XYZ file of C-alpha atoms in Angstrom:
719
model
C 44.595 157.110 165.288
C 45.726 153.793 163.245
C 46.665 154.305 159.710
C 44.949 152.044 157.892
C 43.628 151.013 154.362
C 40.275 151.511 154.103
C 37.991 148.440 153.171
C 33.947 148.683 152.123
C 33.806 145.081 153.870
C 30.667 144.901 156.600
C 32.388 142.197 159.359
C 29.047 140.881 161.185
C 28.639 142.006 164.332
C 31.280 139.607 166.775
C 33.748 139.419 164.123
C 37.710 139.830 164.268
C 37.437 143.419 162.306
C 41.465 143.513 161.649
C 42.598 141.444 157.807
C 45.433 139.627 157.925
C 47.140 143.125 155.467
C 46.465 145.066 159.237
C 43.387 146.913 157.726
C 40.296 148.205 160.327
C 37.670 147.004 158.941
C 34.492 149.804 160.896
C 30.815 149.873 160.427
C 30.034 153.237 159.329
C 27.438 154.858 161.369
C 24.424 155.590 160.006
C 22.813 158.420 160.223
C 19.169 158.899 161.574
C 16.595 159.879 158.563
C 14.754 163.016 159.938
C 11.074 162.953 161.210
C 8.747 164.705 158.489
C 5.192 166.414 159.617
C 3.672 165.312 156.734
C 2.547 161.696 156.085
C 2.488 161.930 152.320
C 5.832 162.100 150.564
C 7.672 160.988 153.551
C 10.089 158.480 152.053
C 11.608 161.017 149.793
C 12.085 163.633 152.207
C 13.938 161.095 154.563
C 16.081 159.805 151.345
C 16.187 163.501 150.199
C 17.888 164.673 153.778
C 20.197 161.355 153.731
C 23.163 163.954 152.297
C 22.130 166.906 150.814
C 22.512 168.037 147.208
C 23.295 164.366 145.860
C 21.217 162.447 143.359
C 18.389 160.153 144.587
C 19.805 156.085 144.619
C 18.266 154.288 141.272
C 16.432 150.903 142.622
C 19.128 148.468 142.879
C 18.490 145.403 139.453
C 17.992 142.122 140.722
C 21.284 140.365 141.948
C 23.499 143.614 142.865
C 23.623 144.424 145.386
C 22.577 148.693 146.177
C 24.940 150.922 147.251
C 25.354 151.709 150.675
C 24.139 154.915 152.294
C 25.950 158.061 151.965
C 26.964 158.918 155.569
C 28.665 155.703 155.133
C 29.980 155.884 152.036
C 31.561 158.873 153.288
C 33.415 157.976 156.814
C 35.083 154.405 154.440
C 36.651 157.047 151.804
C 38.369 159.015 155.037
C 38.882 156.120 156.285
C 41.403 155.616 153.661
C 43.527 158.563 154.660
C 43.864 156.897 157.519
C 42.198 159.675 159.856
C 43.720 162.353 158.916
C 41.094 164.388 159.157
C 39.528 163.041 162.100
C 36.637 165.600 161.222
C 33.858 162.197 160.673
C 34.413 159.601 162.757
C 31.249 159.116 164.135
C 29.651 161.698 162.717
C 25.525 161.269 161.163
C 24.736 162.419 157.837
C 24.207 165.934 159.209
C 27.106 166.347 160.673
C 25.712 165.975 163.906
C 26.711 162.655 165.727
C 22.844 162.177 165.926
C 21.432 158.977 165.025
C 24.626 156.968 165.183
C 22.336 154.173 167.381
C 20.295 153.086 164.725
C 23.595 151.250 163.734
C 24.613 149.662 166.546
C 21.798 147.203 167.015
C 21.391 143.811 167.236
C 21.123 143.110 163.075
C 17.319 141.891 162.752
C 15.643 144.974 160.820
C 13.815 145.774 163.649
C 14.970 149.697 163.917
C 13.537 151.863 161.672
C 16.990 152.428 160.496
C 18.602 148.662 159.672
C 15.377 148.302 157.773
C 16.182 151.376 155.761
C 19.503 150.798 155.739
C 18.265 146.984 154.287
C 16.161 148.825 151.960
C 19.146 150.264 150.425
C 21.674 147.688 150.287
C 19.200 145.961 148.133
C 18.434 143.768 151.047
C 14.820 142.228 151.929
C 13.482 142.527 155.068
C 14.398 139.377 156.391
C 17.920 140.615 155.977
C 18.373 138.074 152.555
C 20.513 138.350 149.376
C 17.668 138.821 147.065
C 19.948 137.311 144.061
C 21.572 134.155 146.413
C 18.798 134.021 149.293
C 21.396 134.843 151.828
C 22.953 137.199 153.719
C 25.486 139.547 152.203
C 28.662 138.390 152.966
C 31.058 141.170 154.277
C 33.729 140.129 152.114
C 31.842 141.728 148.886
C 32.562 144.954 148.254
C 29.520 147.265 147.121
C 30.352 149.376 144.277
C 30.118 153.377 143.984
C 27.466 154.685 141.674
C 26.990 157.980 143.317
C 29.210 160.759 142.498
C 29.102 162.222 145.799
C 31.144 158.798 146.820
C 33.233 159.267 143.912
C 34.277 162.306 144.825
C 35.513 161.236 148.783
C 37.014 158.264 147.609
C 39.185 160.172 145.165
C 39.725 163.219 147.812
C 40.713 160.531 149.932
C 42.646 158.979 148.185
C 44.798 161.584 147.214
C 45.370 163.401 149.685
C 47.480 159.846 151.227
C 49.292 159.736 147.973
C 49.822 163.013 148.841
C 51.536 162.371 152.551
C 54.487 160.360 151.076
C 57.947 162.542 150.148
C 59.682 159.754 148.413
C 58.604 157.158 145.436
C 58.277 153.609 147.869
C 56.134 156.047 150.138
C 54.434 157.781 147.093
C 53.847 154.185 145.367
C 53.090 153.007 148.516
C 49.288 155.491 149.257
C 48.159 154.342 145.981
C 48.300 150.633 146.635
C 46.418 151.176 150.615
C 44.414 153.466 148.937
C 42.856 152.139 146.423
C 42.700 147.922 147.762
C 40.171 146.738 148.981
C 38.559 150.259 147.917
C 38.812 150.630 144.430
C 40.212 147.165 143.268
C 41.023 144.080 144.600
C 43.886 143.804 143.654
C 46.492 146.494 141.909
C 50.153 146.338 140.394
C 52.294 149.862 139.369
C 54.599 150.431 136.803
C 57.225 152.367 136.691
C 59.794 153.452 133.943
C 63.506 152.531 134.915
C 65.058 154.461 134.991
C 62.998 157.223 135.826
C 63.843 160.686 134.308
C 64.771 163.295 136.545
C 63.315 166.844 135.729
C 63.655 168.413 131.976
C 66.625 165.735 131.578
C 65.533 163.436 127.847
C 65.889 159.897 128.684
C 67.402 157.906 126.226
C 67.236 154.424 124.909
C 63.935 152.392 124.677
C 61.160 153.281 127.096
C 61.500 150.279 129.846
C 58.385 149.526 132.170
C 59.482 147.231 135.606
C 57.223 146.131 138.538
C 57.508 148.113 141.313
C 54.880 146.995 143.568
C 51.811 145.025 143.368
C 48.963 144.404 146.052
C 46.104 142.147 146.218
C 43.462 141.213 149.152
C 44.030 137.918 150.676
C 42.621 135.138 149.024
C 41.857 132.996 152.618
C 41.233 134.612 155.731
C 42.540 132.585 159.169
C 41.427 134.503 161.154
C 39.318 133.778 163.777
C 35.491 134.550 163.668
C 36.257 136.647 160.451
C 34.505 135.673 156.675
C 36.361 133.597 154.576
C 34.917 133.992 150.918
C 35.258 131.049 148.808
C 37.019 129.731 146.556
C 36.864 129.869 142.635
C 38.181 127.087 141.496
C 37.335 128.143 137.763
C 39.567 131.565 138.185
C 43.405 131.692 139.535
C 44.019 134.640 141.449
C 44.653 137.949 140.183
C 48.929 138.046 140.342
C 49.331 135.059 141.388
C 50.978 134.265 136.886
C 51.870 137.742 136.532
C 55.447 136.144 134.368
C 56.441 139.833 133.657
C 58.305 142.443 135.686
C 59.686 144.158 133.246
C 58.265 145.224 130.221
C 60.377 146.829 127.278
C 57.561 149.028 125.202
C 57.986 149.196 121.804
C 57.198 151.900 119.008
C 53.877 151.417 117.639
C 52.535 148.920 119.335
C 49.596 148.369 121.245
C 51.020 149.322 124.185
C 53.262 151.703 123.684
C 49.256 153.508 121.406
C 47.986 152.905 125.114
C 50.496 154.890 127.390
C 50.760 157.333 124.602
C 46.788 157.981 124.610
C 47.309 158.494 129.042
C 43.754 158.022 129.104
C 42.572 154.541 131.595
C 41.048 152.452 129.433
C 39.100 149.053 129.887
C 41.206 145.900 129.479
C 37.738 143.878 127.861
C 38.664 146.117 123.989
C 40.690 144.154 121.617
C 43.742 146.368 121.456
C 43.559 146.627 125.575
C 43.837 142.859 125.866
C 46.625 143.113 123.693
C 47.918 145.878 125.666
C 47.770 143.791 128.266
C 49.331 141.125 127.004
C 52.532 142.556 125.769
C 52.537 144.264 129.974
C 52.169 141.201 131.562
C 54.237 138.903 129.655
C 52.515 135.384 127.679
C 50.368 132.980 129.858
C 49.466 136.358 132.699
C 46.169 137.060 130.862
C 44.753 133.787 132.534
C 44.970 136.273 135.481
C 43.209 139.011 134.211
C 39.101 138.689 135.073
C 36.537 138.795 132.340
C 34.715 141.687 131.094
C 35.312 145.063 132.721
C 36.570 144.095 135.668
C 40.447 145.485 135.032
C 41.532 148.702 134.335
C 44.777 150.500 132.317
C 46.176 153.738 133.800
C 48.524 155.059 132.233
C 50.681 157.501 134.633
C 52.066 160.526 133.404
C 54.147 163.518 134.713
C 54.370 166.984 134.107
C 56.537 165.838 131.072
C 56.696 162.369 129.865
C 54.777 158.857 130.455
C 57.104 157.614 133.627
C 54.363 154.586 134.118
C 51.295 152.649 134.342
C 49.069 151.743 136.581
C 46.788 148.051 136.290
C 43.290 148.155 138.606
C 41.788 144.851 138.560
C 38.347 143.230 140.626
C 37.666 139.419 141.794
C 34.688 137.646 139.827
C 32.760 138.383 142.406
C 32.826 141.295 142.185
C 30.513 144.233 140.353
C 33.279 145.011 137.770
C 33.879 149.059 136.716
C 31.529 151.642 135.817
C 32.434 153.993 133.105
C 32.785 156.914 135.774
C 34.873 154.599 137.624
C 38.326 155.559 134.523
C 37.865 159.467 136.142
C 38.311 157.463 139.356
C 41.071 155.795 137.717
C 42.470 159.359 135.530
C 42.657 161.402 139.310
C 44.755 158.649 141.140
C 47.122 157.594 138.338
C 47.597 161.466 137.440
C 48.349 162.546 141.467
C 50.453 159.718 141.863
C 52.603 160.054 138.507
C 53.219 163.826 140.036
C 53.495 162.738 143.346
C 56.439 160.216 141.628
C 57.830 163.308 139.596
C 58.121 165.196 143.215
C 59.788 162.439 144.684
C 62.850 161.527 142.129
C 63.098 165.491 141.754
C 63.503 165.537 146.076
C 65.790 162.203 145.650
C 68.318 164.311 142.668
C 68.495 167.618 145.454
C 69.375 165.279 148.200
C 72.224 163.624 146.187
C 73.401 166.833 145.137
C 73.237 168.549 148.045
C 75.183 165.082 150.193
C 77.833 164.784 146.815
C 78.401 168.611 147.304
C 78.644 168.255 150.713
C 81.331 165.559 150.746
C 83.626 166.967 148.288
C 83.383 170.383 149.835
C 84.899 168.177 153.089
C 88.266 166.192 152.858
C 87.494 162.519 151.964
C 90.225 161.322 153.995
C 92.724 162.476 156.602
C 96.525 162.504 156.371
C 98.943 160.526 158.028
C 101.022 163.254 159.481
C 104.579 162.272 161.302
C 103.758 163.124 165.104
C 99.946 163.202 164.939
C 96.902 161.263 164.444
C 93.452 162.513 163.795
C 90.127 161.916 164.086
C 87.185 164.059 162.258
C 83.268 163.394 162.460
C 80.264 165.509 160.246
C 76.842 165.811 161.406
C 74.221 168.052 159.295
C 71.931 170.136 161.209
C 68.697 168.610 159.769
C 68.750 164.969 157.328
C 66.087 168.168 154.892
C 69.408 170.313 154.975
C 72.262 168.108 154.325
C 74.323 170.683 153.659
C 76.261 173.811 155.581
C 78.820 176.085 155.824
C 80.809 174.000 158.760
C 84.700 172.474 157.647
C 87.405 170.965 158.977
C 90.847 170.340 157.349
C 94.935 168.870 158.039
C 96.965 169.859 155.994
C 100.765 168.778 156.302
C 103.080 171.502 156.729
C 107.269 171.833 155.502
C 109.059 170.369 158.800
C 106.958 167.301 159.917
C 103.759 169.901 161.201
C 100.718 169.998 160.550
C 98.058 172.721 160.425
C 94.508 171.576 161.504
C 91.831 174.529 160.854
C 88.056 174.371 161.372
C 85.501 177.059 160.235
C 81.953 177.732 160.318
C 79.852 180.263 157.738
C 77.229 181.639 158.365
C 73.535 179.640 157.769
C 73.203 175.305 156.510
C 71.964 176.012 153.237
C 73.179 176.342 149.462
C 75.002 178.989 149.531
C 76.639 178.635 153.001
C 78.147 175.631 151.561
C 79.925 177.344 148.520
C 80.899 179.966 150.653
C 82.465 177.285 152.795
C 84.086 176.156 149.743
C 85.940 178.669 148.999
C 87.584 179.786 152.181
C 88.601 176.384 152.750
C 90.200 176.629 149.271
C 91.530 179.527 149.983
C 93.269 178.016 153.603
C 94.463 175.703 151.596
C 96.072 177.343 149.735
C 97.453 180.144 152.600
C 98.793 176.719 154.497
C 100.564 175.960 151.848
C 102.452 178.774 151.313
C 103.621 178.163 155.617
C 102.125 181.891 156.496
C 101.709 182.005 160.654
C 98.033 181.044 161.789
C 97.356 185.436 162.538
C 98.494 186.025 158.895
C 96.808 182.706 157.337
C 93.159 184.056 159.142
C 93.572 187.942 158.102
C 93.904 187.121 153.639
C 90.616 184.851 154.806
C 89.501 188.024 156.538
C 90.412 189.858 153.155
C 88.254 187.075 150.881
C 85.515 186.998 153.130
C 85.153 190.720 152.503
C 85.435 190.281 148.112
C 82.430 187.334 148.348
C 80.025 189.779 150.069
C 79.526 191.990 152.825
C 77.131 189.820 154.854
C 79.663 186.627 154.270
C 80.789 185.902 157.738
C 82.044 183.034 159.365
C 84.520 181.689 162.591
C 88.011 180.056 162.149
C 89.869 178.111 164.360
C 93.612 177.866 162.657
C 96.728 176.109 164.537
C 100.065 174.555 163.807
C 101.477 171.287 165.417
C 105.215 171.513 165.507
C 106.244 167.284 166.870
C 109.804 167.847 166.704
C 109.757 170.948 169.135
C 105.733 169.406 170.922
C 104.214 173.075 170.538
C 101.276 174.339 169.341
C 100.601 177.616 167.768
C 96.706 178.861 167.310
C 95.340 182.093 166.289
C 90.963 182.724 166.624
C 88.031 184.411 164.734
C 85.161 184.396 166.756
C 84.982 180.163 167.118
C 84.531 177.875 170.244
C 87.980 177.929 171.656
C 89.905 174.361 172.559
C 89.799 171.794 174.159
C 93.318 169.883 175.017
C 92.959 166.490 177.074
C 95.899 165.772 179.198
C 97.509 162.250 179.530
C 96.221 161.708 183.191
C 92.725 162.903 182.570
C 92.526 166.531 183.316
C 91.337 168.238 180.591
C 91.234 172.441 180.525
C 90.311 175.265 177.661
C 92.847 176.642 176.917
C 92.358 180.382 176.752
C 93.519 181.860 172.942
C 91.976 185.091 172.244
C 89.102 185.475 170.363
C 89.070 187.872 168.079
C 86.393 189.213 165.421
C 85.441 187.036 163.295
C 85.884 186.101 159.336
C 84.453 188.784 157.383
C 84.233 191.907 159.242
C 87.424 193.872 158.381
C 89.160 196.379 159.812
C 91.179 194.078 163.046
C 94.234 192.185 164.632
C 94.327 188.594 165.035
C 96.544 187.615 168.060
C 98.535 184.357 168.197
C 99.701 182.269 171.223
C 102.011 179.780 171.612
C 101.318 176.932 173.663
C 102.911 173.061 174.815
C 101.514 170.081 172.634
C 102.728 167.460 175.237
C 103.009 163.757 173.693
C 99.978 161.399 174.777
C 97.756 164.543 174.544
C 94.425 165.202 172.342
C 93.373 168.847 171.300
C 89.856 169.472 170.117
C 88.867 171.419 168.051
C 84.734 172.123 166.478
C 82.198 174.020 165.758
C 79.425 175.926 168.169
C 76.973 173.241 167.102
C 78.311 171.051 169.493
C 78.726 173.106 172.421
C 75.034 175.694 172.265
C 72.199 175.249 170.851
C 68.283 176.465 172.872
C 68.120 174.347 175.188
C 71.919 175.579 176.753
C 74.379 178.811 176.077
C 77.923 177.595 174.466
C 79.846 178.126 177.531
C 77.771 174.916 179.437
C 78.033 172.777 176.874
C 82.015 173.431 177.000
C 81.544 172.974 180.119
C 79.726 169.473 180.159
C 82.617 169.060 176.892
C 85.092 169.300 179.681
C 83.641 166.828 182.105
C 82.506 164.133 179.166
C 86.198 164.214 177.680
C 87.781 163.596 181.354
C 85.172 160.895 181.982
C 86.048 159.418 179.180
C 90.401 159.350 180.154
C 89.282 157.768 183.131
C 87.895 155.126 181.450
C 91.160 154.212 180.144
C 93.430 154.747 183.357
C 96.076 157.241 183.915
C 98.820 156.146 181.714
C 97.201 155.330 178.162
C 94.761 157.989 176.644
C 91.530 156.224 175.139
C 90.965 155.215 171.653
C 90.533 158.463 169.283
C 87.289 157.946 166.900
C 85.639 156.303 170.375
C 86.033 159.841 171.932
C 84.776 160.787 168.505
C 81.819 158.982 169.478
C 81.004 159.658 172.693
C 81.845 163.014 172.820
C 78.422 162.800 169.834
C 75.973 160.701 172.483
C 76.135 163.945 174.810
C 74.008 165.499 172.367
C 70.234 165.514 173.010
C 67.404 165.669 171.806
C 67.066 169.219 171.473
C 71.026 169.680 170.601
C 70.955 170.108 166.773
C 70.325 173.076 165.560
C 73.379 173.224 164.066
C 75.737 171.575 161.749
C 78.539 170.103 163.899
C 82.123 169.603 162.941
C 84.635 168.070 164.739
C 88.279 167.772 164.843
C 90.740 165.590 166.821
C 94.172 165.094 167.006
C 95.876 163.161 169.073
C 100.101 164.850 169.782
C 102.703 161.709 170.292
C 104.825 164.052 168.720
C 108.821 162.768 167.855
C 111.719 162.423 170.363
C 114.432 164.619 170.598
C 116.949 161.611 170.042
C 115.329 160.432 167.208
C 115.886 164.277 165.128
C 119.378 165.983 163.816
C 119.407 169.169 162.720
C 122.142 171.215 161.072
C 122.826 174.188 159.542
C 125.583 174.298 156.361
C 126.788 177.062 154.684
C 126.535 177.920 150.551
C 130.178 176.328 150.436
C 131.950 173.907 147.479
C 132.881 171.448 151.083
C 129.168 171.685 152.184
C 127.271 168.376 149.524
C 130.640 166.849 151.618
C 129.578 168.381 155.574
C 126.263 167.295 154.501
C 127.082 163.586 153.355
C 129.395 162.841 156.734
C 127.025 164.382 158.783
C 123.952 162.249 157.686
C 126.569 158.903 158.109
C 127.199 159.972 161.447
C 123.003 160.075 162.425
C 122.371 156.520 160.433
C 125.510 155.095 162.753
C 123.500 155.832 165.881
C 120.650 155.183 165.300
C 121.009 151.299 163.757
C 120.700 152.446 160.370
C 123.535 151.217 158.282
C 121.517 149.580 155.450
C 120.766 153.604 154.915
C 124.016 154.850 154.314
C 124.778 154.392 151.012
C 121.179 155.536 149.449
C 120.805 158.924 151.978
C 124.701 159.905 151.325
C 123.358 159.486 147.534
C 120.170 161.418 147.969
C 121.445 164.133 150.847
C 124.828 164.679 148.248
C 122.193 165.688 145.325
C 119.481 167.460 147.143
C 122.650 169.954 149.034
C 124.623 170.415 145.915
C 121.603 171.655 144.232
C 121.095 173.938 147.241
C 124.350 175.369 147.222
C 124.492 176.112 144.048
C 121.910 179.318 143.930
C 121.585 179.739 147.832
C 123.164 182.442 149.203
C 121.974 181.756 153.069
C 122.647 178.970 155.377
C 121.217 175.814 153.982
C 119.953 173.521 156.893
C 119.880 169.789 156.987
C 117.636 167.544 158.841
C 117.189 163.929 159.461
C 113.502 162.906 161.123
C 113.348 159.267 162.538
C 109.623 157.615 162.902
C 108.237 154.615 160.653
C 110.364 156.523 158.345
C 113.361 158.563 157.782
C 112.600 161.807 156.384
C 115.822 163.666 155.574
C 114.893 167.419 154.681
C 116.795 170.524 152.359
C 115.818 174.085 152.911
C 116.767 177.036 151.561
C 116.469 181.082 149.980
C 115.445 180.607 147.401
C 111.564 180.254 146.717
C 111.549 178.535 143.681
C 110.722 175.126 143.465
C 112.896 171.896 141.827
C 111.367 170.273 138.388
C 112.303 167.342 137.479
C 113.944 167.040 133.973
C 115.592 164.478 131.372
C 119.705 165.759 131.476
C 120.461 164.990 127.768
C 123.491 162.895 127.033
C 126.064 166.550 127.087
C 124.443 167.777 130.266
C 126.179 168.096 133.211
C 123.491 167.800 135.819
C 119.581 167.444 136.075
C 120.235 163.843 137.078
C 119.774 164.043 140.479
C 116.181 165.024 141.521
C 115.772 161.988 138.991
C 117.800 159.858 141.267
C 115.657 161.146 144.059
C 112.385 159.941 142.596
C 113.853 156.908 141.511
C 115.333 155.833 145.190
C 112.687 157.544 147.684
C 109.737 155.701 148.893
C 108.352 159.490 148.306
C 110.077 163.006 147.805
C 108.824 167.102 147.222
C 109.321 170.128 147.419
C 107.250 173.027 149.400
C 107.445 176.981 149.291
C 108.232 179.257 151.778
C 108.408 182.599 153.119
C 111.915 182.655 153.597
C 112.102 180.080 150.547
C 111.252 176.357 149.956
C 112.641 173.126 151.642
C 112.812 170.048 149.218
C 112.162 166.491 151.478
C 112.537 163.244 150.967
C 111.697 159.302 152.919
C 112.849 156.335 152.502
C 111.587 152.988 154.488
C 113.903 151.184 157.529
C 113.514 148.099 155.877
C 113.764 148.740 152.434
C 116.549 151.106 151.902
C 119.433 148.049 151.127
C 116.670 147.224 147.512
C 115.981 151.131 147.489
C 119.726 151.460 147.048
C 120.466 148.434 144.692
């Protein structure tokens, strides 16, 4: 059933039941009056049996239409929640569904049900209203006078409000449930900013108009009654000039909000409060008499806003009991807004936690291009235990890591963050992949006995065009070759991290230029509808089909390839988080690399300068000769001074010129300001001034000091 606002408006037979707001205005079915065996007292029996336990309706005063019957009020109140219950449609007052034919007559009052209904509405048998002598137009809602009617309306309205999960849904639910059933117009003001939980707001209380709603003053739908204009009274909400209101301490509006209870605005103090809320001149839009209710919205701790209910002058004014209805609506709305704000804060915390746990950007290592994707299991579970990482290593190598902690909760995300930090630290030590997994296993056991995870750790060497992979219970990687052939790499599965007492094995494989390595978590290939190996085979086929679109000599674009991989997921394939890391191997050609080993002697710096100069001439980079010779001499001199084993020198030509000097001393150099009397200490200062970038990395066998120079900026840097 379509969700729609409700109304007590009753369209005439043959009228289009849809108003301009999309509200469905239906004429509720009246139940047939039960037959009584005794003639005396039959009228009393009929009214009593129409609604068991309800008060007997009072006679309608002259000029005021009487309240509709209880069955009509029940149907209209239940429709306020958009047909959620669905158990009262088409039934009579006793719930049996009998007597419904009385409402579908010709409308001339000939049937007994029609006469009784007209009597209860305050209409004479001729169908004329007593006050005006005309029929009651369907555009005029009837007042709620029975306690049972109000309870039904409040129950239906609060259920509709409670269905909202975010702030806009709750505020819209309040507006749709009350207009036009309870009021002709509503304004909802909320505190700005809204306080979250127990936090104490700072600054003054400021209310901002969040949403307004009203019955349209004109209806252009064919066949629907158009109410006559009221020229002496401006339309509600037409001259509201104040969308932002600062509540001053001790003001009339502040006192009304402190009182918490809804109030009529016909008193002097309430009129002042209303003027402060709406702004100067807006009081012209407020009807006279008890046709406006100002209801503070109080959450669990404090006032968070206000709701203003208005009725038009041609409609029956509010009654004192309507203040209780407004109080219920305001209370449920305020608590729902508190709930929505807390839910929004939790979602924000989850998003921030996941964002900080995963790398914001991927590095740009030499000889490899990277792309990644991450998808949470669902919108309601935005954090999980899946992670990926790319860590630059000495020698222009890069470590590729993908892991999956059991579960997708805050706890899983916290454990994932610790394991990722541990993996980064171990990668900085340049440990072999199997040793990294071994230390991760020990770390997981220290975190707890039930901390389980899977992990794939790979190290790519762009100079050797080789990749070393170790696996800890993770799905195997897939390698897409340049010609379009894809294969699942044979890597020993190993035990998951956290089991303890197991060894991990690493394998070294070829990584040809132009190939693409895919590391992923099991959420990509496993679901309730397919097992993991079926998903891996589908992934391999999708990669091959995508590569054939670009031809045998051109690999598919990396970002587009990741999107194509995620497109293979069906509606039932999102049972777990998904992490995807794709690496395109460009490699470094052997002709672009030069490697030497130097004995730790006094002649080593001069030999290093000569070898570097020869390599630059061969590459056509003579403009960098002066700066490279100076920097190589300084770094090699510092290495030879403390090294006991041969010193390594390597030059790599890519988009930049990279120089790496390795020795067996684990202590990392640090830059310091040399004094005028010092003989040394200026080497790293020169490197920092002339190089594009530089750094030092500790290895298991010593350290590597490296620096980079731009090709075109070499002469400028030397100067």
